[in-house]
PDB file of N, CA and C in Angstrom:
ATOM      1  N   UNK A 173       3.514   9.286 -22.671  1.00 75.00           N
ATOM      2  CA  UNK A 173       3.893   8.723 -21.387  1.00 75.00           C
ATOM      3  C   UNK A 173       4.482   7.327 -21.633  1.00 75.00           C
ATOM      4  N   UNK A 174       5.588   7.098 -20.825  1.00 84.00           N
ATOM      5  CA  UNK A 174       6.515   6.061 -20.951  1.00 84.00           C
ATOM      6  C   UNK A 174       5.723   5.128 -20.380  1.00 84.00           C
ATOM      7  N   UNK A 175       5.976   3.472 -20.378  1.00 82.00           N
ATOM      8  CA  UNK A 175       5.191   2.116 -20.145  1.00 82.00           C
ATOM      9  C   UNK A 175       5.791   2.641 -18.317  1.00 82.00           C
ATOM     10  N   UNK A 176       7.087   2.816 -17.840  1.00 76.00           N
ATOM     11  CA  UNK A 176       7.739   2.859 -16.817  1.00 76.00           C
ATOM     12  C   UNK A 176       6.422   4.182 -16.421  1.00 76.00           C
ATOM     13  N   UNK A 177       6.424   5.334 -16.678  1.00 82.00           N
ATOM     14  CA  UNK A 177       6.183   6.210 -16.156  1.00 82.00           C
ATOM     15  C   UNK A 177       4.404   5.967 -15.621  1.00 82.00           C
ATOM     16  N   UNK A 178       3.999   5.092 -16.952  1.00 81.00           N
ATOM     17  CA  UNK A 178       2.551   4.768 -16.695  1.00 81.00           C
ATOM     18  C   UNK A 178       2.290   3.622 -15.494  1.00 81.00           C
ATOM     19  N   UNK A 179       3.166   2.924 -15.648  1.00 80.00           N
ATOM     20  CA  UNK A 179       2.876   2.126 -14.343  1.00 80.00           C
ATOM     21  C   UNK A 179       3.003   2.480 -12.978  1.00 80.00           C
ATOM     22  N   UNK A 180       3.904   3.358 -12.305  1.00 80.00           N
ATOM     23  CA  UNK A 180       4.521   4.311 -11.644  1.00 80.00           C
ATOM     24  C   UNK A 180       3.070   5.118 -11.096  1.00 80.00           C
ATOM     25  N   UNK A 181       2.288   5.610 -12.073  1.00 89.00           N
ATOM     26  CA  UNK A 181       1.443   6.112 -11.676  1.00 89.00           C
ATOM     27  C   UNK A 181       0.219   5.648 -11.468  1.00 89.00           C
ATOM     28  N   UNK A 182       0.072   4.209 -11.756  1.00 92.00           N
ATOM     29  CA  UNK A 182      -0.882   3.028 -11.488  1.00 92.00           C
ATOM     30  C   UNK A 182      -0.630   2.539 -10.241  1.00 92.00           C
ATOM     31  N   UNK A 183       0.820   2.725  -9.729  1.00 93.00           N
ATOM     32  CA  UNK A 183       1.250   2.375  -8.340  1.00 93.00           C
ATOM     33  C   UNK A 183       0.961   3.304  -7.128  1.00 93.00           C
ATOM     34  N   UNK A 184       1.134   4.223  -7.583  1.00 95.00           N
ATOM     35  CA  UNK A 184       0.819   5.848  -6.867  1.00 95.00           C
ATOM     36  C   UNK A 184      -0.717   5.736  -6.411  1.00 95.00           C
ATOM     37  N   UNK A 185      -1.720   5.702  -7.408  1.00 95.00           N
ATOM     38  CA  UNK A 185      -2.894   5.426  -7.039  1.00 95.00           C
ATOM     39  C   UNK A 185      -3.284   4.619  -6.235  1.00 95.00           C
ATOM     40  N   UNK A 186      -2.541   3.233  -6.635  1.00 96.00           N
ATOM     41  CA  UNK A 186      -3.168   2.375  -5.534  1.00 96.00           C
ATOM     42  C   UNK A 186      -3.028   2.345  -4.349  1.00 96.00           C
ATOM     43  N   UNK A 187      -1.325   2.633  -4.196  1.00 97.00           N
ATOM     44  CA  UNK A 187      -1.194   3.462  -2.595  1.00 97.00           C
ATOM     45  C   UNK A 187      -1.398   4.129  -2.093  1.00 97.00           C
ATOM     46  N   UNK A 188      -2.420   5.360  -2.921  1.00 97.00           N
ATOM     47  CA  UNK A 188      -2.857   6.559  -2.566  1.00 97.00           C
ATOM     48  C   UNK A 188      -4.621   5.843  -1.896  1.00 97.00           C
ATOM     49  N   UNK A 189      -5.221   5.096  -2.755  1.00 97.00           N
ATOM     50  CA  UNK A 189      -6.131   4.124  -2.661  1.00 97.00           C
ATOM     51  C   UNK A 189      -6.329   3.288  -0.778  1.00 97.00           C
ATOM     52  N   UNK A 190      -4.803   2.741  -1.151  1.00 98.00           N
ATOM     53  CA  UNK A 190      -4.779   1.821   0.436  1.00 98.00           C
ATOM     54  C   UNK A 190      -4.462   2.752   1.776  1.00 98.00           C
ATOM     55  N   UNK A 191      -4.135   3.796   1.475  1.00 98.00           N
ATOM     56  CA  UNK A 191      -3.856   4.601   2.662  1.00 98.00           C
ATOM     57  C   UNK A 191      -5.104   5.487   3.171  1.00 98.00           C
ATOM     58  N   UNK A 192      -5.895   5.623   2.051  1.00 98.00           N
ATOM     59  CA  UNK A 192      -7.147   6.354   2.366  1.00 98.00           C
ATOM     60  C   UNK A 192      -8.537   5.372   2.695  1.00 98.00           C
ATOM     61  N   UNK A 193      -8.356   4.323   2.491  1.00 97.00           N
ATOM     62  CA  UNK A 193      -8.951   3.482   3.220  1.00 97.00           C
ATOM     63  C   UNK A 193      -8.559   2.719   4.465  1.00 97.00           C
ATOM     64  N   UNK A 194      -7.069   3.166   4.852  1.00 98.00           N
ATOM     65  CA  UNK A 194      -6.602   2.421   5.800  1.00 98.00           C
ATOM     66  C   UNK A 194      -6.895   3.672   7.237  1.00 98.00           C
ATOM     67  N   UNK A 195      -6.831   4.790   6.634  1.00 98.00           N
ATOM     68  CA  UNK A 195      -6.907   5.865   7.511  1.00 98.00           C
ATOM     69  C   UNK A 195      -8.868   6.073   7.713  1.00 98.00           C
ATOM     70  N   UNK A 196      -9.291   5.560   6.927  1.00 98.00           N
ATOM     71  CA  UNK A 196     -10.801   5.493   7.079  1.00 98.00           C
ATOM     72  C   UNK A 196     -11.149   4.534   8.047  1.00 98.00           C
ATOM     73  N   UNK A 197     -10.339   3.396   8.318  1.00 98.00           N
ATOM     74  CA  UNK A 197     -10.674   2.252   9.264  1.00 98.00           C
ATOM     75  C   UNK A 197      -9.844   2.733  10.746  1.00 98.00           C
ATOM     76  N   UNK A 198      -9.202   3.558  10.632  1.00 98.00           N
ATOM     77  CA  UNK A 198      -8.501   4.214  12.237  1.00 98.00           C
ATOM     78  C   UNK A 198      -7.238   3.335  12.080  1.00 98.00           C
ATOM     79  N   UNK A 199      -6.445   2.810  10.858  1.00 98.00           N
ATOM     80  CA  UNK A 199      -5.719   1.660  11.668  1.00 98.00           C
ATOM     81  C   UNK A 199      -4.283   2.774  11.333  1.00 98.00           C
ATOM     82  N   UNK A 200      -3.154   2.433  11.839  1.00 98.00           N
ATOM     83  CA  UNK A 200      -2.209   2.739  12.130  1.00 98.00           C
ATOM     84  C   UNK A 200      -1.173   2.162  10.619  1.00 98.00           C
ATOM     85  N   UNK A 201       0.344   2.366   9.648  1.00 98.00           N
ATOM     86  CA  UNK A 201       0.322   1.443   9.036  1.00 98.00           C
ATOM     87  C   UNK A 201       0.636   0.410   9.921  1.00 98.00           C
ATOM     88  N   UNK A 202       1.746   0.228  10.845  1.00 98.00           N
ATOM     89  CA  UNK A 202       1.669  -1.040  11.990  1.00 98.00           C
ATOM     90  C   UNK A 202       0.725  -1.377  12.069  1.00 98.00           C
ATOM     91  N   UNK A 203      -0.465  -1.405  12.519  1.00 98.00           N
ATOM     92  CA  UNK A 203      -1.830  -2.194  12.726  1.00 98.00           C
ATOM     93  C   UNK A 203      -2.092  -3.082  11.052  1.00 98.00           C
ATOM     94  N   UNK A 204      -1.996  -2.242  10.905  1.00 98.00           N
ATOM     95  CA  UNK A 204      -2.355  -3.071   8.582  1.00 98.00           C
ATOM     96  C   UNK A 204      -1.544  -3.774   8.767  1.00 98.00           C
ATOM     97  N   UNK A 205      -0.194  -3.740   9.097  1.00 98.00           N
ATOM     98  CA  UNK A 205       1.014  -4.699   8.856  1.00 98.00           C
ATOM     99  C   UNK A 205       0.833  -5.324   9.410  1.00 98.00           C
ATOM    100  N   UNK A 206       0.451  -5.484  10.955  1.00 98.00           N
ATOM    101  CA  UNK A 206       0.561  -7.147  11.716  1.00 98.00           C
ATOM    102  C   UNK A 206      -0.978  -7.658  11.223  1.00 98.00           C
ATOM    103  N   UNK A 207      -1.987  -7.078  10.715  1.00 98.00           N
ATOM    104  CA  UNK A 207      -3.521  -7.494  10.144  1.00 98.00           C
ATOM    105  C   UNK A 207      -2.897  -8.156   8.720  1.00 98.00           C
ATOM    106  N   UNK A 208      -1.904  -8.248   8.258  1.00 98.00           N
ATOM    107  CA  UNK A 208      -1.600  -8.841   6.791  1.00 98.00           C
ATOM    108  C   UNK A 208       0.176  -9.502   6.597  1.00 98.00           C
ATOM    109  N   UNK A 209       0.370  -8.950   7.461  1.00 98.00           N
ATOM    110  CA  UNK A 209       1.668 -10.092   8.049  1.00 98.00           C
ATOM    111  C   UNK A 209       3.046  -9.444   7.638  1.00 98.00           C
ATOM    112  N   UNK A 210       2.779  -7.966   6.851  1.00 98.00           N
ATOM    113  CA  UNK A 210       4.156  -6.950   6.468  1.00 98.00           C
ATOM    114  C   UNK A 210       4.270  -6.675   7.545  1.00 98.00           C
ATOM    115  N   UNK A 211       5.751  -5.725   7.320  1.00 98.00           N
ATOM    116  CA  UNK A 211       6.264  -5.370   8.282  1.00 98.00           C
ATOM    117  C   UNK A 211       5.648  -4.078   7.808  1.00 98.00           C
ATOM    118  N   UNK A 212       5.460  -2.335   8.894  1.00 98.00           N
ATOM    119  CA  UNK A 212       5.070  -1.185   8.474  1.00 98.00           C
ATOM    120  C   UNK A 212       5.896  -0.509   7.402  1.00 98.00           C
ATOM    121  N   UNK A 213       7.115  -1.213   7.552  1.00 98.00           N
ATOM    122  CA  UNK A 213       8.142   0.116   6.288  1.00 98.00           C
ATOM    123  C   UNK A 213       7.375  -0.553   4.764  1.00 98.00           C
ATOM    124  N   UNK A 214       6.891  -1.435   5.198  1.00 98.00           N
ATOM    125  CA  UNK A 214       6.690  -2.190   3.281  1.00 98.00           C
ATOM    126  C   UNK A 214       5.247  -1.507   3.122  1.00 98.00           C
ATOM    127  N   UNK A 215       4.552  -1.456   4.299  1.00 98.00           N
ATOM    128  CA  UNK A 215       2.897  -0.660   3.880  1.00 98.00           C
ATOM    129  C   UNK A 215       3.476   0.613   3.434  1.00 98.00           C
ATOM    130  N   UNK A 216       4.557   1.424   3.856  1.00 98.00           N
ATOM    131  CA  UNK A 216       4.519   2.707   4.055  1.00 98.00           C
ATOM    132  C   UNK A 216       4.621   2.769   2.242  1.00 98.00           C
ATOM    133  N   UNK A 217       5.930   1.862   2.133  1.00 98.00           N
ATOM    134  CA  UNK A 217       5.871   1.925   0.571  1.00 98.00           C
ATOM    135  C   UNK A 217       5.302   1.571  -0.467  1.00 98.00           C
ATOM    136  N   UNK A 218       4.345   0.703   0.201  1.00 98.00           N
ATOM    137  CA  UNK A 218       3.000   0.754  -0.514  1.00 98.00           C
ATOM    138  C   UNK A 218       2.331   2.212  -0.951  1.00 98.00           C
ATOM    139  N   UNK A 219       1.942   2.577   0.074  1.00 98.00           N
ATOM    140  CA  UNK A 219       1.499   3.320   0.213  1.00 98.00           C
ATOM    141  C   UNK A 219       1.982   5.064  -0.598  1.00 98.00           C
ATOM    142  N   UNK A 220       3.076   5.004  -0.942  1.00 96.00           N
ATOM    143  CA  UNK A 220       3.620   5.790  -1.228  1.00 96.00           C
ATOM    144  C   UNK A 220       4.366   5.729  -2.562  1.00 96.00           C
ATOM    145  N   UNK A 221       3.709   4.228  -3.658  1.00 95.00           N
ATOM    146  CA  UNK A 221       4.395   4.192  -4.761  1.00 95.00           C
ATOM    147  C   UNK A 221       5.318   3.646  -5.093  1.00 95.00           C
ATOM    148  N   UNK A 222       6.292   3.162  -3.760  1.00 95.00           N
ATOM    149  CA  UNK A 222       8.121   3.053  -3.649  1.00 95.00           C
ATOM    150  C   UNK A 222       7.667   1.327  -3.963  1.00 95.00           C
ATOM    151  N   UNK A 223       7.321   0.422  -3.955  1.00 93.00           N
ATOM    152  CA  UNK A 223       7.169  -1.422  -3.859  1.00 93.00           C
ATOM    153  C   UNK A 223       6.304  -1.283  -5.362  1.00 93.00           C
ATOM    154  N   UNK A 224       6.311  -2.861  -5.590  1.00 90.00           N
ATOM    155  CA  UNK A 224       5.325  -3.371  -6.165  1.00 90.00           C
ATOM    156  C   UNK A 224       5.245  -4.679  -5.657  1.00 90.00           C
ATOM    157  N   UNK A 225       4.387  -5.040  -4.636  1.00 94.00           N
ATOM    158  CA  UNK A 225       3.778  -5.546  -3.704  1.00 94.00           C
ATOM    159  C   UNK A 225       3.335  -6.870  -4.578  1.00 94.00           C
ATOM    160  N   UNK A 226       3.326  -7.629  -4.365  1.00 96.00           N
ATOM    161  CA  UNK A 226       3.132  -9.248  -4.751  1.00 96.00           C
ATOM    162  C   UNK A 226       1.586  -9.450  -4.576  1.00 96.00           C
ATOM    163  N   UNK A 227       0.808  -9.542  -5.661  1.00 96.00           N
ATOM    164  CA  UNK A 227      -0.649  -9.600  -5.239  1.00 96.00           C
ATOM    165  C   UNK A 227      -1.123 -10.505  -4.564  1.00 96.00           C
ATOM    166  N   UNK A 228      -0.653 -11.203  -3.634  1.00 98.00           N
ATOM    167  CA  UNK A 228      -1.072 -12.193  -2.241  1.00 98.00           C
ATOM    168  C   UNK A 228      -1.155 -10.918  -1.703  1.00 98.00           C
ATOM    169  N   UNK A 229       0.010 -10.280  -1.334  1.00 98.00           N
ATOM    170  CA  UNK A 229       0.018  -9.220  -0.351  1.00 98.00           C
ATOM    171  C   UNK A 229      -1.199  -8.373  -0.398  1.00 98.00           C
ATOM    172  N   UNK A 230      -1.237  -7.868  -1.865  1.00 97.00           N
ATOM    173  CA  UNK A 230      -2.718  -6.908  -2.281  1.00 97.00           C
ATOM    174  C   UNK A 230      -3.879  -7.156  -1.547  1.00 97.00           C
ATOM    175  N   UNK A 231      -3.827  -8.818  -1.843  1.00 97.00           N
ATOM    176  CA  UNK A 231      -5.291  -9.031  -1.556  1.00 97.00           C
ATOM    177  C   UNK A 231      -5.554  -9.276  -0.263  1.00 97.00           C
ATOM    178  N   UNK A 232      -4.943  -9.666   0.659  1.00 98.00           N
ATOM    179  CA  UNK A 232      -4.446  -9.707   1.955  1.00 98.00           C
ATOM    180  C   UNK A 232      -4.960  -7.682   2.453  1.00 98.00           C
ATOM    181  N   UNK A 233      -4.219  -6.904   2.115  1.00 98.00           N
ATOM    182  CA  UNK A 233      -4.437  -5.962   2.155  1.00 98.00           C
ATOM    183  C   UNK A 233      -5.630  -5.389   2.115  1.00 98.00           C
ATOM    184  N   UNK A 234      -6.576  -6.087   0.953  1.00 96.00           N
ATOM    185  CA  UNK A 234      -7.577  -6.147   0.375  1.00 96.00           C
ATOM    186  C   UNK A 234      -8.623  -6.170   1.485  1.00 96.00           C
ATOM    187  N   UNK A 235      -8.665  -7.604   2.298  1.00 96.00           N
ATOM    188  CA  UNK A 235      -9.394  -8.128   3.143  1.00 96.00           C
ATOM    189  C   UNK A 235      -9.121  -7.376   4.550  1.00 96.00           C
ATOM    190  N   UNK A 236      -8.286  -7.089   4.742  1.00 95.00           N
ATOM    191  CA  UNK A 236      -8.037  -6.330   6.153  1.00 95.00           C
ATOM    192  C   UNK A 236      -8.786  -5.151   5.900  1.00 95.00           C
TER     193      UNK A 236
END
């Protein structure tokens, strides 16, 4: 496995990670986004692998 391909799938997880805890709290991604100051298309791609999110954002994410 490629360094690209391995990280890719370190990203996958974690958005797989924030969406299943975000859907555990009832929130909407809009609701996460105005709770951490993104806009919803950037959670979505969080969420889905597509970003690599600036770890302010993470942890922000984190706390919501």
């Amino acid at each position: 496995m490629s360094a690209h391909d391995e990280t890719l799938t370190y990203r996958q997880a974690v958005g797989a990670r924030i969406r299943e805890l975000r859907v555990e709290s009832n929130l909407t991604q809009w609701q996460l986004g105005e709770l951490v100051g993104a806009d919803h298309k950037t959670i979505h791609r969080i969420e889905y692998g597509r970003s690599d999110p600036p770890l302010s954002l993470l942890v922000r994410i984190a706390r919501a």
